[in-house]
Short mmCIF file of C-alpha atoms and ligand atoms in Angstrom, two decimals:
data_model
loop_
_atom_site.label_atom_id
_atom_site.label_comp_id
_atom_site.label_asym_id
_atom_site.label_seq_id
_atom_site.Cartn_x
_atom_site.Cartn_y
_atom_site.Cartn_z
CA UNK A 1 116.99 127.46 71.89
CA UNK A 2 120.16 128.88 73.66
CA UNK A 3 118.95 132.32 74.57
CA UNK A 4 122.53 133.82 74.50
CA UNK A 5 122.78 132.82 70.80
CA UNK A 6 121.01 134.72 68.04
CA UNK A 7 120.33 132.32 64.96
CA UNK A 8 119.96 133.98 61.64
CA UNK A 9 119.24 133.33 58.21
CA UNK A 10 121.16 135.58 55.85
CA UNK A 11 120.66 136.17 52.11
CA UNK A 12 123.43 134.25 50.47
CA UNK A 13 122.52 134.62 46.62
CA UNK A 14 119.58 135.98 44.75
CA UNK A 15 117.13 132.88 43.97
CA UNK A 16 116.96 131.72 40.43
CA UNK A 17 113.69 129.87 40.12
CA UNK A 18 112.47 128.28 43.27
CA UNK A 19 114.21 129.13 46.45
CA UNK A 20 116.93 126.84 47.53
CA UNK A 21 118.36 126.32 50.95
CA UNK A 22 121.59 127.32 49.66
CA UNK A 23 120.20 130.93 48.79
CA UNK A 24 120.56 131.57 52.57
CA UNK A 25 123.06 131.05 55.21
CA UNK A 26 122.26 129.99 58.77
CA UNK A 27 124.53 131.97 60.99
CA UNK A 28 124.95 132.65 64.81
CA UNK A 29 125.93 135.54 66.82
CA UNK A 30 125.78 136.65 70.34
CA UNK A 31 122.37 138.32 71.11
CA UNK A 32 122.87 142.13 70.76
CA UNK A 33 121.86 144.66 73.46
CA UNK A 34 119.72 147.67 72.63
CA UNK A 35 121.10 151.12 72.72
CA UNK A 36 119.25 154.20 73.97
CA UNK A 37 115.77 154.24 72.30
CA UNK A 38 115.95 150.75 71.18
CA UNK A 39 114.26 147.60 72.20
CA UNK A 40 115.36 143.67 71.95
CA UNK A 41 112.34 141.55 70.63
CA UNK A 42 112.50 137.99 71.00
CA UNK A 43 110.89 136.59 67.95
CA UNK A 44 108.07 134.06 68.57
CA UNK A 45 106.27 133.62 65.20
CA UNK A 46 107.69 134.27 61.66
CA UNK A 47 105.13 134.79 58.73
CA UNK A 48 106.15 133.06 55.51
CA UNK A 49 104.63 134.88 52.52
CA UNK A 50 104.95 134.31 48.85
CA UNK A 51 106.09 137.93 48.58
CA UNK A 52 109.45 136.71 50.58
CA UNK A 53 110.47 135.41 47.36
CA UNK A 54 110.21 138.70 45.70
CA UNK A 55 111.92 140.39 48.65
CA UNK A 56 115.00 137.99 47.90
CA UNK A 57 115.19 139.24 44.21
CA UNK A 58 116.38 142.70 43.42
CA UNK A 59 113.30 143.70 41.73
CA UNK A 60 110.97 144.19 44.79
CA UNK A 61 108.57 146.87 45.83
CA UNK A 62 110.87 147.12 48.93
CA UNK A 63 114.36 148.27 48.91
CA UNK A 64 116.38 145.16 47.87
CA UNK A 65 118.03 142.95 50.81
CA UNK A 66 121.68 143.01 50.34
CA UNK A 67 123.59 139.89 49.94
CA UNK A 68 124.75 138.86 53.52
CA UNK A 69 122.04 140.73 55.26
CA UNK A 70 119.38 139.01 57.51
CA UNK A 71 116.32 138.17 55.72
CA UNK A 72 113.08 140.28 56.22
CA UNK A 73 109.99 138.86 57.40
CA UNK A 74 106.88 139.67 59.27
CA UNK A 75 107.14 138.75 62.86
CA UNK A 76 105.29 138.52 66.28
CA UNK A 77 107.57 138.80 69.23
CA UNK A 78 107.83 139.89 72.90
CA UNK A 79 110.00 142.72 74.09
CA UNK A 80 112.61 141.24 76.39
CA UNK A 81 114.82 144.46 77.07
CA UNK A 82 113.50 148.03 76.48
CA UNK A 83 115.15 151.54 76.40
CA UNK A 84 112.11 152.78 74.74
CA UNK A 85 109.04 153.95 76.77
CA UNK A 86 106.71 153.27 74.00
CA UNK A 87 107.38 149.50 74.11
CA UNK A 88 107.59 148.36 77.74
CA UNK A 89 109.33 145.14 78.51
CA UNK A 90 106.68 142.10 78.01
CA UNK A 91 104.94 143.82 75.29
CA UNK A 92 103.82 141.58 72.48
CA UNK A 93 104.62 143.45 69.15
CA UNK A 94 104.17 142.62 65.27
CA UNK A 95 105.96 144.19 62.53
CA UNK A 96 108.55 143.81 59.96
CA UNK A 97 111.64 142.30 61.30
CA UNK A 98 114.12 139.59 60.51
CA UNK A 99 114.40 135.86 60.18
CA UNK A 100 116.29 135.57 63.57
CA UNK A 101 115.65 134.65 66.96
CA UNK A 102 116.07 138.23 68.31
CA UNK A 103 116.01 141.51 66.71
CA UNK A 104 116.99 144.99 67.71
CA UNK A 105 114.84 147.95 66.54
CA UNK A 106 113.59 151.38 67.58
CA UNK A 107 109.99 150.29 67.21
CA UNK A 108 109.42 152.00 63.68
CA UNK A 109 106.52 150.23 62.17
CA UNK A 110 105.85 147.99 65.14
CA UNK A 111 102.56 147.66 66.56
CA UNK A 112 101.72 146.56 70.18
CA UNK A 113 99.09 143.80 70.24
CA UNK A 114 96.29 143.73 72.58
CA UNK A 115 96.10 140.68 75.10
CA UNK A 116 92.93 139.26 74.27
CA UNK A 117 92.98 135.61 75.84
CA UNK A 118 90.39 134.22 73.09
CA UNK A 119 92.52 135.41 70.19
CA UNK A 120 95.59 133.29 69.69
CA UNK A 121 98.73 135.10 68.71
CA UNK A 122 98.82 133.27 65.37
CA UNK A 123 95.28 134.97 64.45
CA UNK A 124 97.46 138.19 63.92
CA UNK A 125 98.72 136.54 60.89
CA UNK A 126 95.85 134.24 59.91
CA UNK A 127 92.90 136.49 60.22
CA UNK A 128 94.10 140.06 61.04
CA UNK A 129 97.49 141.38 60.12
CA UNK A 130 98.57 141.72 56.42
CA UNK A 131 96.39 138.70 55.41
CA UNK A 132 93.28 139.87 56.67
CA UNK A 133 93.80 143.45 55.63
CA UNK A 134 94.60 142.19 52.03
CA UNK A 135 91.50 140.16 51.93
CA UNK A 136 89.28 143.04 53.41
CA UNK A 137 90.65 146.13 51.52
CA UNK A 138 91.54 144.49 48.38
CA UNK A 139 88.10 142.90 47.90
CA UNK A 140 85.80 145.75 49.21
CA UNK A 141 87.81 148.65 48.21
CA UNK A 142 88.84 147.57 44.70
CA UNK A 143 86.58 144.43 43.81
CA UNK A 144 83.59 146.46 45.37
CA UNK A 145 81.26 143.14 45.44
CA UNK A 146 77.72 143.67 45.30
CA UNK A 147 75.03 141.43 46.48
CA UNK A 148 73.98 138.84 43.86
CA UNK A 149 77.52 139.36 41.80
CA UNK A 150 79.50 136.42 40.70
CA UNK A 151 83.08 136.64 42.67
CA UNK A 152 85.96 134.25 41.52
CA UNK A 153 89.03 133.84 43.75
CA UNK A 154 92.15 132.03 42.99
CA UNK A 155 94.58 130.61 45.55
CA UNK A 156 91.25 130.22 47.10
CA UNK A 157 92.24 127.78 49.98
CA UNK A 158 95.24 129.94 50.99
CA UNK A 159 95.44 132.49 53.60
CA UNK A 160 94.21 135.41 51.73
CA UNK A 161 91.92 133.72 49.08
CA UNK A 162 90.01 131.78 51.98
CA UNK A 163 88.94 134.93 53.64
CA UNK A 164 88.09 136.70 50.41
CA UNK A 165 85.73 134.03 49.52
CA UNK A 166 84.09 134.29 52.88
CA UNK A 167 83.98 137.80 53.02
CA UNK A 168 82.20 137.60 49.50
CA UNK A 169 79.78 135.20 50.85
CA UNK A 170 79.03 137.78 53.71
CA UNK A 171 78.42 140.31 50.98
CA UNK A 172 75.86 138.12 49.31
CA UNK A 173 78.06 137.15 46.23
CA UNK A 174 77.91 133.83 44.18
CA UNK A 175 81.39 132.66 45.08
CA UNK A 176 83.70 130.30 42.98
CA UNK A 177 87.39 129.36 44.20
CA UNK A 178 90.05 127.84 42.38
CA UNK A 179 92.47 125.84 44.28
CA UNK A 180 95.03 122.94 43.74
CA UNK A 181 93.74 119.90 45.45
CA UNK A 182 90.32 118.13 45.93
CA UNK A 183 90.92 118.37 49.92
CA UNK A 184 91.29 122.38 49.47
CA UNK A 185 88.26 122.27 47.04
CA UNK A 186 86.08 120.39 49.76
CA UNK A 187 87.50 122.70 52.61
CA UNK A 188 86.17 126.05 50.98
CA UNK A 189 82.91 124.43 50.01
CA UNK A 190 81.82 122.10 52.66
CA UNK A 191 83.38 124.19 55.64
CA UNK A 192 83.69 127.73 54.40
CA UNK A 193 80.61 128.03 52.39
CA UNK A 194 81.89 128.79 48.86
CA UNK A 195 79.24 127.88 46.36
CA UNK A 196 81.58 125.98 44.17
CA UNK A 197 85.27 125.05 43.67
CA UNK A 198 87.58 124.09 40.75
CA UNK A 199 90.66 122.11 41.10
CA UNK A 200 93.04 123.76 38.47
CA UNK A 201 95.36 120.79 38.46
CA UNK A 202 92.53 118.39 37.58
CA UNK A 203 90.14 120.52 35.60
CA UNK A 204 90.10 122.56 32.46
CA UNK A 205 89.57 125.84 34.10
CA UNK A 206 87.72 127.85 31.43
CA UNK A 207 85.32 124.98 30.96
CA UNK A 208 84.74 124.75 34.56
CA UNK A 209 84.41 128.38 35.15
CA UNK A 210 81.90 128.70 32.14
CA UNK A 211 79.81 126.01 33.74
CA UNK A 212 80.07 127.52 37.38
CA UNK A 213 79.52 131.16 36.51
CA UNK A 214 76.37 131.19 34.12
CA UNK A 215 75.89 134.80 34.59
CA UNK A 216 79.43 135.80 33.96
CA UNK A 217 82.11 137.15 36.36
CA UNK A 218 81.93 140.52 38.17
CA UNK A 219 84.85 140.41 40.38
CA UNK A 220 87.94 138.41 40.06
CA UNK A 221 90.24 138.41 42.95
CA UNK A 222 93.64 137.33 41.47
CA UNK A 223 96.24 135.65 43.53
CA UNK A 224 98.12 133.82 40.86
CA UNK A 225 98.12 135.44 37.35
CA UNK A 226 99.12 133.57 34.47
CA UNK A 227 96.68 131.06 32.69
CA UNK A 228 94.04 131.41 35.27
CA UNK A 229 93.80 135.20 34.81
CA UNK A 230 93.37 134.53 31.21
CA UNK A 231 90.79 132.14 31.46
CA UNK A 232 88.77 134.54 33.83
CA UNK A 233 89.37 137.61 31.22
CA UNK A 234 87.25 135.56 28.77
CA UNK A 235 84.12 135.38 31.17
CA UNK A 236 84.32 138.79 32.51
CA UNK A 237 81.06 141.13 32.53
CA UNK A 238 80.67 144.74 31.76
CA UNK A 239 82.20 146.97 34.31
CA UNK A 240 83.89 143.97 36.15
CA UNK A 241 86.51 144.50 38.55
CA UNK A 242 89.78 142.59 38.48
CA UNK A 243 91.84 142.91 41.81
CA UNK A 244 95.34 142.09 41.22
CA UNK A 245 96.71 141.11 44.85
CA UNK A 246 99.32 138.51 43.80
CA UNK A 247 100.69 136.63 40.88
CA UNK A 248 102.26 133.59 42.53
CA UNK A 249 102.51 131.61 39.22
CA UNK A 250 104.98 134.17 38.13
CA UNK A 251 107.39 134.59 41.21
CA UNK A 252 109.82 131.96 40.25
CA UNK A 253 110.01 132.67 36.44
CA UNK A 254 113.52 132.90 35.36
CA UNK A 255 112.38 135.07 32.22
CA UNK A 256 109.55 137.37 31.73
CA UNK A 257 106.38 135.59 30.55
CA UNK A 258 103.83 136.93 27.73
CA UNK A 259 100.82 138.43 29.32
CA UNK A 260 97.26 137.26 28.80
CA UNK A 261 96.33 137.16 25.13
CA UNK A 262 92.94 138.66 25.69
CA UNK A 263 93.53 141.69 27.77
CA UNK A 264 91.55 143.63 25.11
CA UNK A 265 88.38 142.06 26.95
CA UNK A 266 89.01 144.87 29.40
CA UNK A 267 88.04 147.42 26.66
CA UNK A 268 85.09 145.62 25.33
CA UNK A 269 83.70 145.15 28.83
CA UNK A 270 84.85 148.38 30.16
CA UNK A 271 86.50 146.58 33.00
CA UNK A 272 88.94 147.87 35.85
CA UNK A 273 92.02 145.67 36.71
CA UNK A 274 93.94 147.33 39.51
CA UNK A 275 96.81 146.37 41.72
CA UNK A 276 96.87 146.37 45.47
CA UNK A 277 99.57 146.60 47.98
CA UNK A 278 98.63 146.09 51.47
CA UNK A 279 101.23 148.46 52.73
CA UNK A 280 98.99 151.42 51.45
CA UNK A 281 96.15 150.39 54.08
CA UNK A 282 98.09 150.15 57.27
CA UNK A 283 96.71 153.31 58.55
CA UNK A 284 93.07 152.05 58.19
CA UNK A 285 93.95 148.69 59.84
CA UNK A 286 91.31 149.04 62.59
CA UNK A 287 88.32 149.30 59.96
CA UNK A 288 89.38 145.94 58.87
CA UNK A 289 90.08 144.50 62.22
CA UNK A 290 86.77 145.50 63.68
CA UNK A 291 84.72 143.97 60.94
CA UNK A 292 86.80 140.85 60.68
CA UNK A 293 86.68 140.42 64.59
CA UNK A 294 82.96 140.76 64.45
CA UNK A 295 82.58 138.21 61.63
CA UNK A 296 84.78 135.95 63.30
CA UNK A 297 82.97 136.10 66.41
CA UNK A 298 79.61 135.45 64.72
CA UNK A 299 80.92 132.28 63.12
CA UNK A 300 80.97 133.74 59.51
CA UNK A 301 84.84 133.60 59.16
CA UNK A 302 87.22 130.82 59.59
CA UNK A 303 90.85 130.52 58.95
CA UNK A 304 93.53 127.85 59.41
CA UNK A 305 97.01 127.91 60.49
CA UNK A 306 99.95 125.76 58.84
CA UNK A 307 102.63 125.99 61.78
CA UNK A 308 106.19 124.74 61.09
CA UNK A 309 108.26 124.34 64.12
CA UNK A 310 111.64 125.94 64.15
CA UNK A 311 113.61 128.78 62.49
CA UNK A 312 116.04 126.38 60.95
CA UNK A 313 112.97 125.27 58.57
CA UNK A 314 112.18 128.76 57.13
CA UNK A 315 113.91 128.42 53.61
CA UNK A 316 112.64 124.85 52.86
CA UNK A 317 108.99 125.79 54.36
CA UNK A 318 108.92 128.84 52.01
CA UNK A 319 108.46 126.50 49.12
CA UNK A 320 105.20 125.13 50.59
CA UNK A 321 103.56 128.23 49.33
CA UNK A 322 104.80 127.46 45.74
CA UNK A 323 104.17 123.63 45.67
CA UNK A 324 100.83 124.29 47.35
CA UNK A 325 101.46 121.98 50.11
CA UNK A 326 100.50 124.59 52.74
CA UNK A 327 97.15 124.43 54.26
CA UNK A 328 96.27 127.74 55.40
CA UNK A 329 98.46 130.66 56.68
CA UNK A 330 102.14 129.38 56.73
CA UNK A 331 103.85 130.24 59.81
CA UNK A 332 107.35 129.34 61.54
CA UNK A 333 107.25 129.20 65.27
CA UNK A 334 110.66 130.35 66.55
CA UNK A 335 110.36 130.30 70.12
CA UNK A 336 108.05 129.60 73.06
CA UNK A 337 104.55 131.59 72.95
CA UNK A 338 103.81 132.84 76.44
CA UNK A 339 99.96 133.05 75.69
CA UNK A 340 99.80 129.38 74.85
P1 NAP B 1 98.59 131.21 50.30
O1 NAP B 1 97.44 131.41 49.25
O2 NAP B 1 98.33 130.67 51.59
O3 NAP B 1 99.89 130.22 49.63
C1 NAP B 1 100.00 130.37 48.23
C2 NAP B 1 99.27 129.43 47.54
O4 NAP B 1 99.32 129.75 46.08
C3 NAP B 1 99.54 127.73 47.35
O5 NAP B 1 99.07 127.39 48.64
C4 NAP B 1 99.12 127.44 46.38
O6 NAP B 1 97.73 126.79 46.48
C5 NAP B 1 98.99 128.64 45.29
N1 NAP B 1 99.76 128.63 44.22
C6 NAP B 1 101.11 128.23 44.25
N2 NAP B 1 101.73 128.20 42.93
C7 NAP B 1 100.75 128.41 41.99
C8 NAP B 1 100.57 128.44 40.67
N3 NAP B 1 101.41 128.48 39.93
N4 NAP B 1 99.30 128.61 40.27
C9 NAP B 1 98.11 128.60 41.01
N5 NAP B 1 98.28 128.59 42.36
C10 NAP B 1 99.33 128.55 42.82
O7 NAP B 1 99.44 132.37 50.34
P2 NAP B 1 99.03 133.99 50.76
O8 NAP B 1 100.08 134.50 51.70
O9 NAP B 1 97.57 133.94 50.97
O10 NAP B 1 99.11 134.82 49.23
C11 NAP B 1 98.19 134.61 48.16
C12 NAP B 1 98.69 135.66 47.24
O11 NAP B 1 98.18 136.91 47.67
C13 NAP B 1 99.97 135.61 46.74
O12 NAP B 1 100.19 135.97 45.31
C14 NAP B 1 100.70 136.81 47.50
O13 NAP B 1 101.90 137.43 47.03
C15 NAP B 1 99.38 137.79 47.39
N6 NAP B 1 99.56 138.84 48.62
C16 NAP B 1 99.55 140.02 48.24
C17 NAP B 1 99.60 140.89 49.16
C18 NAP B 1 99.60 142.47 48.59
O14 NAP B 1 99.78 143.45 49.35
N7 NAP B 1 99.42 142.70 47.36
C19 NAP B 1 99.44 140.74 50.66
C20 NAP B 1 99.34 139.55 51.04
C21 NAP B 1 99.50 138.57 49.74
P3 NAP B 1 97.04 125.74 45.46
O15 NAP B 1 97.30 124.43 46.33
O16 NAP B 1 95.59 126.18 45.42
O17 NAP B 1 97.80 125.80 44.28
#
């Protein structure tokens, strides 16, 4: 990487269907200098998230990214120049910056990460950060799992889902995960301790759920929406909680899809279905970090990272989340990690 050049992925077109590389333009400019109150961050890691697809559209929960602007992304980086006393040179920072080598910011929304040698920087995406907070708060605040209840989670071998299932086991639930390959199903049962797994690409999900959830479903952690949500709705118990964290099966849709045909089960089962957005929980991050860190150090939580080398890979790598070829938290390595 030439340190005088700032490479950037700019949004070139609103994606239609799956993201294409031509929806972005790879541009270069000189590395900018920070003004008073600003810092220059060299981005080290870029988190690729399914919601990046939503951000590139014009109906996101964030303000739309204008065509021609540098794409937004969650990053971890190092402060290389500082005109802001709150962020001294050398600080490692995490926050919402951009798909580029260097970002200028006044530090709004950035967190300085602690220097803990036993915690790799990538853990701040794989275990903590928006992934860990989503799994922790969406499951515990909305799903409210109780010992002995049945928890079902979709995209169960992914970044969020794999943590959700493990937290469910910590809370004493019977946990069934739904994932898209035999390898993923083996990982979540044999390595992570889920009670059972369903390969939704090979099995008829409703039949398998009926077999594996003999007492019905008390908590459903939804990462995918669509047909899997409909199958789960058939088996919910009275007072079930359905946590709507994500709907990845819908993000590439080019036209609105009909909703589940059996939503009326929410009435007969007096069930709760509630959406979750991690941005609402940032102020409570430390609660989650403390528990997640403790469980990790006790060997009760595992995570895996899918690291792709090179900023130039970002648009094509994003599709790994949609074809299921990512194995764990998908991260782009942009530049040298001083801690590794
Ligand atoms: P991830 O699970 O690591 O990766 C996405 C996974 O989704 C893929 O590996 C794939 O696994 C599965 N998938 C893709 N298309 C699918 C389809 N049509 N049907 C079923 N499964 C499909 O990603 P993540 O970052 O942890 O995100 C998981 C979900 O949580 C996403 O919906 C995301 O938007 C959501 N999320 C929400 C928040 C929030 O604040 N609400 C925060 C973070 C994440 P398979 O091989 O199993 O198909």
